[in-house]
CSV table of C-alpha atoms and ligand atoms in Angstrom, one decimal:
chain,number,residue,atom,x,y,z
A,1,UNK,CA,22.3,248.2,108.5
A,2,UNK,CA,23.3,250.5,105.8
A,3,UNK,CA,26.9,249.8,106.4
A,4,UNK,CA,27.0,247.0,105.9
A,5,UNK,CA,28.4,245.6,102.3
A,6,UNK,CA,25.9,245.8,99.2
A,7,UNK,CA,26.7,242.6,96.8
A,8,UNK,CA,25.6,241.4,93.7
A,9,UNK,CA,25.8,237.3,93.1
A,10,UNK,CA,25.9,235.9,89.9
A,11,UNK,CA,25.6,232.2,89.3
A,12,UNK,CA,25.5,230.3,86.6
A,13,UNK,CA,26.8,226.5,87.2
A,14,UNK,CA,24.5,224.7,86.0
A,15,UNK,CA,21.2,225.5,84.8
A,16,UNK,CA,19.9,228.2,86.6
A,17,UNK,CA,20.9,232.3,86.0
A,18,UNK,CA,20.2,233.4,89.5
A,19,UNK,CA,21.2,236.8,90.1
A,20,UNK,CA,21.1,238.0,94.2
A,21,UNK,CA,21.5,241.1,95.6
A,22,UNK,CA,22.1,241.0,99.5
A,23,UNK,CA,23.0,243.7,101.9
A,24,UNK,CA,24.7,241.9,104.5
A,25,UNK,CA,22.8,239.4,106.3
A,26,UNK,CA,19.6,240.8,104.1
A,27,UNK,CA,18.3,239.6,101.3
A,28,UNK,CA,17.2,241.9,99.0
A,29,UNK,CA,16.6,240.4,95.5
A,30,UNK,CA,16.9,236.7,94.2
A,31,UNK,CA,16.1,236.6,90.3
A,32,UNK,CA,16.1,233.0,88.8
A,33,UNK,CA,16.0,232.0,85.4
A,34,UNK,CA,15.7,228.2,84.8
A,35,UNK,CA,16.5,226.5,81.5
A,36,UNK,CA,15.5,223.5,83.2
A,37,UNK,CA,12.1,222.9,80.5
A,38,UNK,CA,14.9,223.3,77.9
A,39,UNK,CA,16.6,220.0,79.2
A,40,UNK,CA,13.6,217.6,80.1
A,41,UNK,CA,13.2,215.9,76.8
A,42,UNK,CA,17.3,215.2,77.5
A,43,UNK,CA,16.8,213.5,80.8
A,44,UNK,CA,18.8,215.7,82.2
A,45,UNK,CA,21.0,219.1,81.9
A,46,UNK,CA,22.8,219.5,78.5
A,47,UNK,CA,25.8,221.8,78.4
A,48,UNK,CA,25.8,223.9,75.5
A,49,UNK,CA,21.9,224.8,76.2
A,50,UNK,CA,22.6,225.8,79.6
A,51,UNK,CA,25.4,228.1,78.2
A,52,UNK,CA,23.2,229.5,75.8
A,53,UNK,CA,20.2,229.7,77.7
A,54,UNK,CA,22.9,231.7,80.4
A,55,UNK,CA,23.4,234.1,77.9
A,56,UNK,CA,20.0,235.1,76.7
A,57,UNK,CA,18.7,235.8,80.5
A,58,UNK,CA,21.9,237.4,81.5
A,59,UNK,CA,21.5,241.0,81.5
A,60,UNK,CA,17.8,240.4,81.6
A,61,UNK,CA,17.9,239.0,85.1
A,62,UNK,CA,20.3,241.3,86.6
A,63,UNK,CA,18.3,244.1,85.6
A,64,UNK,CA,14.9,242.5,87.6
A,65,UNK,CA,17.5,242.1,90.5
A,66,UNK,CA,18.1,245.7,90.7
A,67,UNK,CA,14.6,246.3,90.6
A,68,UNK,CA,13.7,244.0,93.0
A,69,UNK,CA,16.1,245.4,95.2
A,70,UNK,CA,15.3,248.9,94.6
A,71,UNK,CA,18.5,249.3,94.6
A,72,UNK,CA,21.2,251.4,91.7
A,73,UNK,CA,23.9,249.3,89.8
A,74,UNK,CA,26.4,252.5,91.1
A,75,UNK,CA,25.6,251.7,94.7
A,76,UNK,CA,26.8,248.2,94.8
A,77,UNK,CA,29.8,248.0,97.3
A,78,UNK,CA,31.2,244.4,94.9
A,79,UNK,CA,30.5,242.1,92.3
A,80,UNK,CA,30.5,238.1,93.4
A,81,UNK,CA,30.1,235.0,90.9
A,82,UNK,CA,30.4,231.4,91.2
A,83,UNK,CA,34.0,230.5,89.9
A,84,UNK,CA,33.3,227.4,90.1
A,85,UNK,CA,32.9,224.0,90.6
A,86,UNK,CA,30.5,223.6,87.6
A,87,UNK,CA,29.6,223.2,83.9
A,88,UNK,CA,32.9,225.1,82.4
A,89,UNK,CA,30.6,226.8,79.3
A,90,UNK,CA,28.1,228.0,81.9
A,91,UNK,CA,29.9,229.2,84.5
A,92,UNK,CA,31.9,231.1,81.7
A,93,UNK,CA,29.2,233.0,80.8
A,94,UNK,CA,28.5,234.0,84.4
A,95,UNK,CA,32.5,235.0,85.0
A,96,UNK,CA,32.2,236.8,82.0
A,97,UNK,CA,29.4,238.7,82.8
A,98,UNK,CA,30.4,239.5,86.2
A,99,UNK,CA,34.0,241.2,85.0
A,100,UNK,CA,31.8,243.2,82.4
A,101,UNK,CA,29.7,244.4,85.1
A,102,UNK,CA,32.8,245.4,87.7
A,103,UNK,CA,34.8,246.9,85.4
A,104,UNK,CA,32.0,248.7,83.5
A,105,UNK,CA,30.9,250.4,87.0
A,106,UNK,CA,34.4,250.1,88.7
A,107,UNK,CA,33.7,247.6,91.5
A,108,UNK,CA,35.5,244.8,93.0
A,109,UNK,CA,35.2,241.5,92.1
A,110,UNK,CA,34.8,238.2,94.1
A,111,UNK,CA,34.8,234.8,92.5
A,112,UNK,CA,33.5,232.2,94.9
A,113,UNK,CA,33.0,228.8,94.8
A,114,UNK,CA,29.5,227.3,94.9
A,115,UNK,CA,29.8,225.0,97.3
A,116,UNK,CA,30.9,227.3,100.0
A,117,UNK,CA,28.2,229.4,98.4
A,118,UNK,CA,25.3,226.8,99.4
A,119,UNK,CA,26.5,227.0,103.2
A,120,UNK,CA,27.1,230.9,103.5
A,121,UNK,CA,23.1,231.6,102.1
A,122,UNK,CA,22.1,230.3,105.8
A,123,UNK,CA,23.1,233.5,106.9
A,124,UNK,CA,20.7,235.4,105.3
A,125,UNK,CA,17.9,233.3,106.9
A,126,UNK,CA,19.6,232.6,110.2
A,127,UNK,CA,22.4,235.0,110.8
A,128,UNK,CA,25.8,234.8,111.3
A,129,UNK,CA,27.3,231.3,111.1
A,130,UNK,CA,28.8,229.8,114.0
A,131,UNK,CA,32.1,229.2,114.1
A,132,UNK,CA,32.9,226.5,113.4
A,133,UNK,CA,30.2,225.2,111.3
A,134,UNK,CA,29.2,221.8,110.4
A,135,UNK,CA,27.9,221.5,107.1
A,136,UNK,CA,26.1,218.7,105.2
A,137,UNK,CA,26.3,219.9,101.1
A,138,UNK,CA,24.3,218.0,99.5
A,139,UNK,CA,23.2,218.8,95.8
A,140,UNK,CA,23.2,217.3,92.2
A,141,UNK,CA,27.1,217.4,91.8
A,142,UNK,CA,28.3,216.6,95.9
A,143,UNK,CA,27.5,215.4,98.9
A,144,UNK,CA,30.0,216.0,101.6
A,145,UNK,CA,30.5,216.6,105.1
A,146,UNK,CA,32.6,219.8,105.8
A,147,UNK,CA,33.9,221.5,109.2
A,148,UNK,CA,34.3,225.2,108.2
A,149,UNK,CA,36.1,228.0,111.0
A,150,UNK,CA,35.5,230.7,108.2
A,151,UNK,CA,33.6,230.3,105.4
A,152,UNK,CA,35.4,232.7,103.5
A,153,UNK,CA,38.8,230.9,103.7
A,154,UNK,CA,39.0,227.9,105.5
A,155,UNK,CA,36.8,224.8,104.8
A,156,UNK,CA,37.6,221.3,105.6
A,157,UNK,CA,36.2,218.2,104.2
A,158,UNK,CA,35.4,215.2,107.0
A,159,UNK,CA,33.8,213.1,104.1
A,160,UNK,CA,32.2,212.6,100.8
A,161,UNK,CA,30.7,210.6,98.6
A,162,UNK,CA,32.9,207.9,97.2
A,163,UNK,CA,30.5,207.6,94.0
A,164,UNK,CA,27.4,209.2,93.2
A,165,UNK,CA,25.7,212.6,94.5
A,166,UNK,CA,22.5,212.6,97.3
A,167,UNK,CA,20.8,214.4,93.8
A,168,UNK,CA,22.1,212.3,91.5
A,169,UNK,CA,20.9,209.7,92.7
A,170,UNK,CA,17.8,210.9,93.1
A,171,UNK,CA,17.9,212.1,89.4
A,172,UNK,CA,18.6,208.8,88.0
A,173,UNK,CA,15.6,206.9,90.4
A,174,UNK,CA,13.5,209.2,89.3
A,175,UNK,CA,14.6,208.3,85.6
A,176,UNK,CA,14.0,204.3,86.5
A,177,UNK,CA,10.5,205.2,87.8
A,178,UNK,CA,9.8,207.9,84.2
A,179,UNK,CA,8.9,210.5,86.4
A,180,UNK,CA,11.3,213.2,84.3
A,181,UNK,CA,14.2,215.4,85.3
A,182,UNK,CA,14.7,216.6,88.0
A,183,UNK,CA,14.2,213.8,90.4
A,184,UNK,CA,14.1,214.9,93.6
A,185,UNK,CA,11.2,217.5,93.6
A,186,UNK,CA,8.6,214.9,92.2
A,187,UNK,CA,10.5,211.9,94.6
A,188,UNK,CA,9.8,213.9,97.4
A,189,UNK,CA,6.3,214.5,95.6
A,190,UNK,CA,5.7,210.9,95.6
A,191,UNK,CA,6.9,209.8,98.5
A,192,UNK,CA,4.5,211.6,100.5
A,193,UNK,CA,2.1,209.4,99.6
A,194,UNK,CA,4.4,206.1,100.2
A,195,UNK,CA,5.3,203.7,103.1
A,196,UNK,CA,8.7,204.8,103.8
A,197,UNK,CA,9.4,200.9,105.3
A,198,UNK,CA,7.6,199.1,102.8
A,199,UNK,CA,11.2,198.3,101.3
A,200,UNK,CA,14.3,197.2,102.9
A,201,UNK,CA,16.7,199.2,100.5
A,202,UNK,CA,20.2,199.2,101.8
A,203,UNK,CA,22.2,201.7,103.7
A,204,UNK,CA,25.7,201.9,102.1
A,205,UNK,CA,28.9,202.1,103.9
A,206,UNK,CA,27.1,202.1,107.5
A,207,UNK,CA,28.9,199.0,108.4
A,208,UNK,CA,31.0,199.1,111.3
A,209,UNK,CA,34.5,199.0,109.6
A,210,UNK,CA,33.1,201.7,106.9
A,211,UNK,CA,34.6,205.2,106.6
A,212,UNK,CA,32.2,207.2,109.6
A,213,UNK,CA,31.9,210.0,107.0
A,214,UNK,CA,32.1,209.1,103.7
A,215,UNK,CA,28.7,208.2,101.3
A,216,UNK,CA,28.1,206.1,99.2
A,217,UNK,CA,24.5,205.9,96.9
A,218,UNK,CA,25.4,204.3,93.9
A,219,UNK,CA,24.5,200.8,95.4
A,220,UNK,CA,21.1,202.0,96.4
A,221,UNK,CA,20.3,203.2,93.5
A,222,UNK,CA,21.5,199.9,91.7
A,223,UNK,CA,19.0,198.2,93.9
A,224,UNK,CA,16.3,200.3,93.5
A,225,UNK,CA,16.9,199.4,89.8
A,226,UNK,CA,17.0,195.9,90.3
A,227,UNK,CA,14.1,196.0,92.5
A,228,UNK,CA,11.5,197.8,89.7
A,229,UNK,CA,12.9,195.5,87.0
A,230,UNK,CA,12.2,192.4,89.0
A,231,UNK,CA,8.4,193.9,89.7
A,232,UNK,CA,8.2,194.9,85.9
A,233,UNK,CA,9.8,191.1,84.3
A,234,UNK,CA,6.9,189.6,86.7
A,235,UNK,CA,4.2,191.8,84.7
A,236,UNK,CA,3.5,193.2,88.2
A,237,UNK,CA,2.3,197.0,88.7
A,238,UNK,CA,5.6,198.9,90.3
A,239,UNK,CA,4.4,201.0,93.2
A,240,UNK,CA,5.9,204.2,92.5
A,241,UNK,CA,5.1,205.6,95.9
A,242,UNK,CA,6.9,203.0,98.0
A,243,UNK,CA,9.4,202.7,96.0
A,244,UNK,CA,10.0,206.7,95.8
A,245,UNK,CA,9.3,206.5,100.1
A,246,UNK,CA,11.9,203.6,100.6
A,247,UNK,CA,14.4,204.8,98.5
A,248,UNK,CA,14.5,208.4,100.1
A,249,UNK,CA,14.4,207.5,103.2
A,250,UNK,CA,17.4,205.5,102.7
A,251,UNK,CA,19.0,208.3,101.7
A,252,UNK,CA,17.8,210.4,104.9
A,253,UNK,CA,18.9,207.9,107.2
A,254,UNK,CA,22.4,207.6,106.2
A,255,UNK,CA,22.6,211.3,105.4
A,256,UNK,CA,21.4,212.5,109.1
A,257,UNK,CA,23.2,209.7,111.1
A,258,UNK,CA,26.3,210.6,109.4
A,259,UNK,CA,25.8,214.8,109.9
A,260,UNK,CA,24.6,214.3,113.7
A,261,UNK,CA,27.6,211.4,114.3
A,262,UNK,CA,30.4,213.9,113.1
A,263,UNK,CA,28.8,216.9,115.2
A,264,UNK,CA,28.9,214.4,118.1
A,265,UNK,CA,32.6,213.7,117.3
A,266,UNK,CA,33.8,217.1,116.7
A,267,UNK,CA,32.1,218.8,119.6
A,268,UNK,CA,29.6,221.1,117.2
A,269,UNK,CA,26.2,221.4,118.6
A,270,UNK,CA,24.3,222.8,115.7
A,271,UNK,CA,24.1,221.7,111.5
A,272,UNK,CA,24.2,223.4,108.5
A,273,UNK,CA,22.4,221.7,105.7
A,274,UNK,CA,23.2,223.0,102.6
A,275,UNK,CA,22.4,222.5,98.4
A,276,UNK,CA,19.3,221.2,96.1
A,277,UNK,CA,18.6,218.1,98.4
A,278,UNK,CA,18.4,220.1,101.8
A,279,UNK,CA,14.9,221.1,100.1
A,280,UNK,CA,13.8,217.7,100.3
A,281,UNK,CA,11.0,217.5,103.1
A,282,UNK,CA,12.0,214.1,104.5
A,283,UNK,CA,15.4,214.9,104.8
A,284,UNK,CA,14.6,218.4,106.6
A,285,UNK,CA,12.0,216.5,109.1
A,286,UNK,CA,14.3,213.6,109.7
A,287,UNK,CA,17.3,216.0,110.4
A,288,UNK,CA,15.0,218.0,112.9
A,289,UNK,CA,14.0,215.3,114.7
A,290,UNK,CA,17.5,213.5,115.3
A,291,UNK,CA,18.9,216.5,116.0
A,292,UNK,CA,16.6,217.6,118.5
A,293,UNK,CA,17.3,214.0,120.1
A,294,UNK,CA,21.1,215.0,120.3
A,295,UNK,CA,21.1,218.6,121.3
A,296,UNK,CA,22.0,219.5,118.4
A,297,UNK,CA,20.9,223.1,116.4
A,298,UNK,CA,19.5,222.6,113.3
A,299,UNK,CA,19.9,225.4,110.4
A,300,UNK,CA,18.4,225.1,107.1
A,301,UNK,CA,17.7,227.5,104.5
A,302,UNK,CA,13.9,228.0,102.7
A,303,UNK,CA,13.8,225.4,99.9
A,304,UNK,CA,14.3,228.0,97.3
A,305,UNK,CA,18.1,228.9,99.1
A,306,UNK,CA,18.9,225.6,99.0
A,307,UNK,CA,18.4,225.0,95.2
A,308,UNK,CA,21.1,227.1,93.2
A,309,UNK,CA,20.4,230.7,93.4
A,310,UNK,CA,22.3,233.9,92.9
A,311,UNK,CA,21.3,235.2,96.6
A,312,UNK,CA,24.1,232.6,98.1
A,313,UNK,CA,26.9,234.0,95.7
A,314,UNK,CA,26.0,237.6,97.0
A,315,UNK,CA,26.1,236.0,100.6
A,316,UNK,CA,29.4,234.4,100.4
A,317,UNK,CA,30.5,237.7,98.7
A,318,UNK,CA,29.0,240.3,100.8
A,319,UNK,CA,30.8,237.9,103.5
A,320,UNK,CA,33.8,238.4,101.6
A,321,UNK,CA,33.8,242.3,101.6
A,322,UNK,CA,33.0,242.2,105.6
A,323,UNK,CA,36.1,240.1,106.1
A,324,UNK,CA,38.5,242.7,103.9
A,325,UNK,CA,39.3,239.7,101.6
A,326,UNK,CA,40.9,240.5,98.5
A,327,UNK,CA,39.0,241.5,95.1
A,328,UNK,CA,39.8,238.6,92.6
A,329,UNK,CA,42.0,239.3,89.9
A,330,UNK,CA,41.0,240.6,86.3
A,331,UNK,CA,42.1,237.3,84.9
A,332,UNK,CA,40.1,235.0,87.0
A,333,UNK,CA,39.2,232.3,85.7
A,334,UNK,CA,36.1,230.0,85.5
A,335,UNK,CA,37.4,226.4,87.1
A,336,UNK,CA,34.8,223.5,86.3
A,337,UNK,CA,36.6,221.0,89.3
A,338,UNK,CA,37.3,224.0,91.7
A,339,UNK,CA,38.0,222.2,95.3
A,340,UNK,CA,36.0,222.7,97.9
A,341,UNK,CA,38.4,223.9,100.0
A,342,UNK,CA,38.9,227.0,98.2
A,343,UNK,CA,36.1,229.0,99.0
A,344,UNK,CA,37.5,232.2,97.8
A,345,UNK,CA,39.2,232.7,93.8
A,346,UNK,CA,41.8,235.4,93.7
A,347,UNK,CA,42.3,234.7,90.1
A,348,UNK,CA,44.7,233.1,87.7
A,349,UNK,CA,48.2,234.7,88.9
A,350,UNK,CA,47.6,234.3,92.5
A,351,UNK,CA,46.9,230.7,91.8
A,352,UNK,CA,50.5,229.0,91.9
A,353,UNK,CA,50.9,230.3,95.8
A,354,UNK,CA,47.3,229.6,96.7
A,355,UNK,CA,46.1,226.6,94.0
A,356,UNK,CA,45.4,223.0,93.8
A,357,UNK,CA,46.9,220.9,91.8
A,358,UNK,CA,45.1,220.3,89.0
A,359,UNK,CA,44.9,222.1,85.6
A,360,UNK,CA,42.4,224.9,85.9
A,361,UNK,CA,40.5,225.7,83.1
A,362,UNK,CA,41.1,228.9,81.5
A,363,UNK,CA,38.6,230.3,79.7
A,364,UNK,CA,39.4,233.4,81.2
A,365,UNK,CA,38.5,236.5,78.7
A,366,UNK,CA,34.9,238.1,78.0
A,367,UNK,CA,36.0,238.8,74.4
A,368,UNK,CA,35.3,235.2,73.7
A,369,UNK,CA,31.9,235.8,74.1
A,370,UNK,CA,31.7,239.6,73.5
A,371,UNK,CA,33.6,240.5,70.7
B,401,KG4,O1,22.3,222.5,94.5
B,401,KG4,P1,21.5,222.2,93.3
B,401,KG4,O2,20.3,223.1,92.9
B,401,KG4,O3,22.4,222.1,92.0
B,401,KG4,C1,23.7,221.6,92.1
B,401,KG4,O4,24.6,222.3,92.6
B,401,KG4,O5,23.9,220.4,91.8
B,401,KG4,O6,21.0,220.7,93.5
B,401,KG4,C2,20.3,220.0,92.5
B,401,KG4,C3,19.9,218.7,92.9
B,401,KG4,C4,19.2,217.8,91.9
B,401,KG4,O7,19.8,216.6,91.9
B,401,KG4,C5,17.8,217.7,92.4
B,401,KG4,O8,17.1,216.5,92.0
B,401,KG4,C6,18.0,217.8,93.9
B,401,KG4,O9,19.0,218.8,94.1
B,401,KG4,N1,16.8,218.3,94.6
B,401,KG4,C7,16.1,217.5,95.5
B,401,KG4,C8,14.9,218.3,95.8
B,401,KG4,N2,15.0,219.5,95.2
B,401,KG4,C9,16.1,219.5,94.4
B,401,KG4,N3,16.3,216.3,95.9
B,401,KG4,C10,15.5,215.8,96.8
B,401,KG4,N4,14.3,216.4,97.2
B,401,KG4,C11,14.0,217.6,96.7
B,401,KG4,N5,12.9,218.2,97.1
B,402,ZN,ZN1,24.3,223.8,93.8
């Protein structure tokens, strides 16, 4: 519908510029630059290239947005960018960027957080969330259950992971096994070809006395670890595909027992999965199948919404505009350990009636980088 708001997304956490322009519930443009070749030899993401990388395809990528869109920078009804959580240099440059942009062409702006970000861009695929929502974020930085009534302002965490990330752990088994960075694409490549049961890897914190919602993966991943050096000390051939099969589906299992178990005890008949390792194919069919067991409705984005993108910023800020939320501050400020539970950043002097308690970072002014 015309009426409804027209939002451009900027995000920059890590190393992806995506730039999304949504109108509504519509997606209209979702330009992605990736610095991720630029990392490889590193083994993984390296700040101060992301931050540079960021700036290079800035302007670049906004502009292919537009023209994607077919839509004028003057009709845009708001600006959104990721605030935060993130790399602090990167998301800088995206915070920057964004306040250039709304004060250049005299629109509001929304920070948002990522996280909230990764669940709102369902809406563009499947339409208005229900209320509440049960979400399962699960990416390189977080993996956490969250009960949201709107995701514009009110997100609650059930549980999370007590140690490492869903991704990062697939990251770093993918590192044990040399297949490069990132992990979970060429796991989930691998894996395909594996036997799932071949080995018994453990489930962590499933035991009966275990927090119901909390993760935990960095004992799986210690084991997979153990596992390959074993087979390599023996001069034995390590079967990448098993062990790649085995290990995710370890991951799967606890990941979709845990989702379905808190919609069962909260009363919510449908899930959300959300973030970089909702693309994974296991996970997806595993969560269909046990959630078609339960009763329960399943949303998940197209792989390509679940990895970062700048369509999910415009999302959660198009969502923003709907709701009559206010425009974030001129001083807003990018915030590298942003809580989840702030979906929406009004900026730095709203932040002593609204904040958390840690220190925010503020890198807050666009002449750092543009004077
Ligand atoms: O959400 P995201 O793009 O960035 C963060 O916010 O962290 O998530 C990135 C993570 C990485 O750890 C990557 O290995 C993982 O998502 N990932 C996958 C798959 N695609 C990306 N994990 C498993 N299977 C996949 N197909
Ligand atoms: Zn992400």
């Amino acid at each position: 519908m015309a009426d409804e708001p027209l939002v451009l997304g900027i995000e920059t956490s890590c190393d992806e510029t995506g730039v999304g322009i949504v109108r509504g519930h519509t997606l209209l443009a979702d330009a992605v630059a990736s610095s991720v070749d630029e990392h490889a030899r590193y083994g993984g993401v390296v700040p101060e290239v992301a931050s540079r990388a960021h700036l290079e395809a800035m302007v670049p990528t906004v502009e292919r947005a537009l023209k994607d869109a077919g839509v004028a920078a003057s009709d845009l009804d708001g600006i959104a960018v990721t605030a935060g959580p993130g790399l602090a240099g990167a998301l800088l440059v995206g915070v920057s960027a964004a306040k250039a942009y709304a004060y250049a062409l005299g629109k509001p702006l929304y920070g948002v957080n990522h996280l909230a970000s990764h669940i709102c861009v369902d809406q563009l695929e499947h339409g208005a969330l229900p209320e509440p929502t049960m979400a399962l974020l699960v990416s390189g930085g977080h993996s956490s259950l969250l009960l949201s009534s709107d995701i514009t302002s009110d997100v609650r965490p059930l549980g999370a992971t007590i140690d490492d990330a869903a991704g990062e752990a697939f990251d770093k088994v993918a590192r044990v096994l040399n297949l490069g960075f990132p992990g979970g694409p060429v796991i989930d490549r691998y894996a395909r070809e594996g036997d799932p049961d071949a080995i018994a890897f453990p489930r962590g914190l499933t035991g009966p006395r275990d927090a119901p919602y909390d993760f935990s993966f960095s004992g799986l991943k210690t084991a997979v670890a153990r596992w390959i050096e074993a087979k390599r000390s023996a001069g034995e051939e390590v079967p990448v595909a098993d062990v790649a099969a085995s290990f995710q589906e370890a991951v799967t299992d606890v990941l979709t027992r845990k989702a379905v178990r808190a919609c069962r005890d909260e009363g919510v008949d449908h899930l959300m999965i959300g973030g970089g390792v909702a693309a994974n194919s296991r996970l997806r069919a595993m969560a269909r199948a046990r959630c078609e067991t339960a009763g329960i409705t399943l949303r998940v984005p197209r792989p390509k919404l679940c990895t970062d993108n700048g369509a999910m910023v415009a999302a959660l800020g198009a969502e923003m505009v709907a709701r009559d939320r206010a425009p974030s501050d001129w001083d807003l400020s990018a915030d590298s350990s942003l809580p989840v539970t702030e979906p929406h950043v009004p900026g730095v002097s709203h932040s002593g009636a609204h904040g958390h308690s840690h220190d925010h970072v503020h890198e807050t002014s666009a002449e750092n980088l543009y004077s």
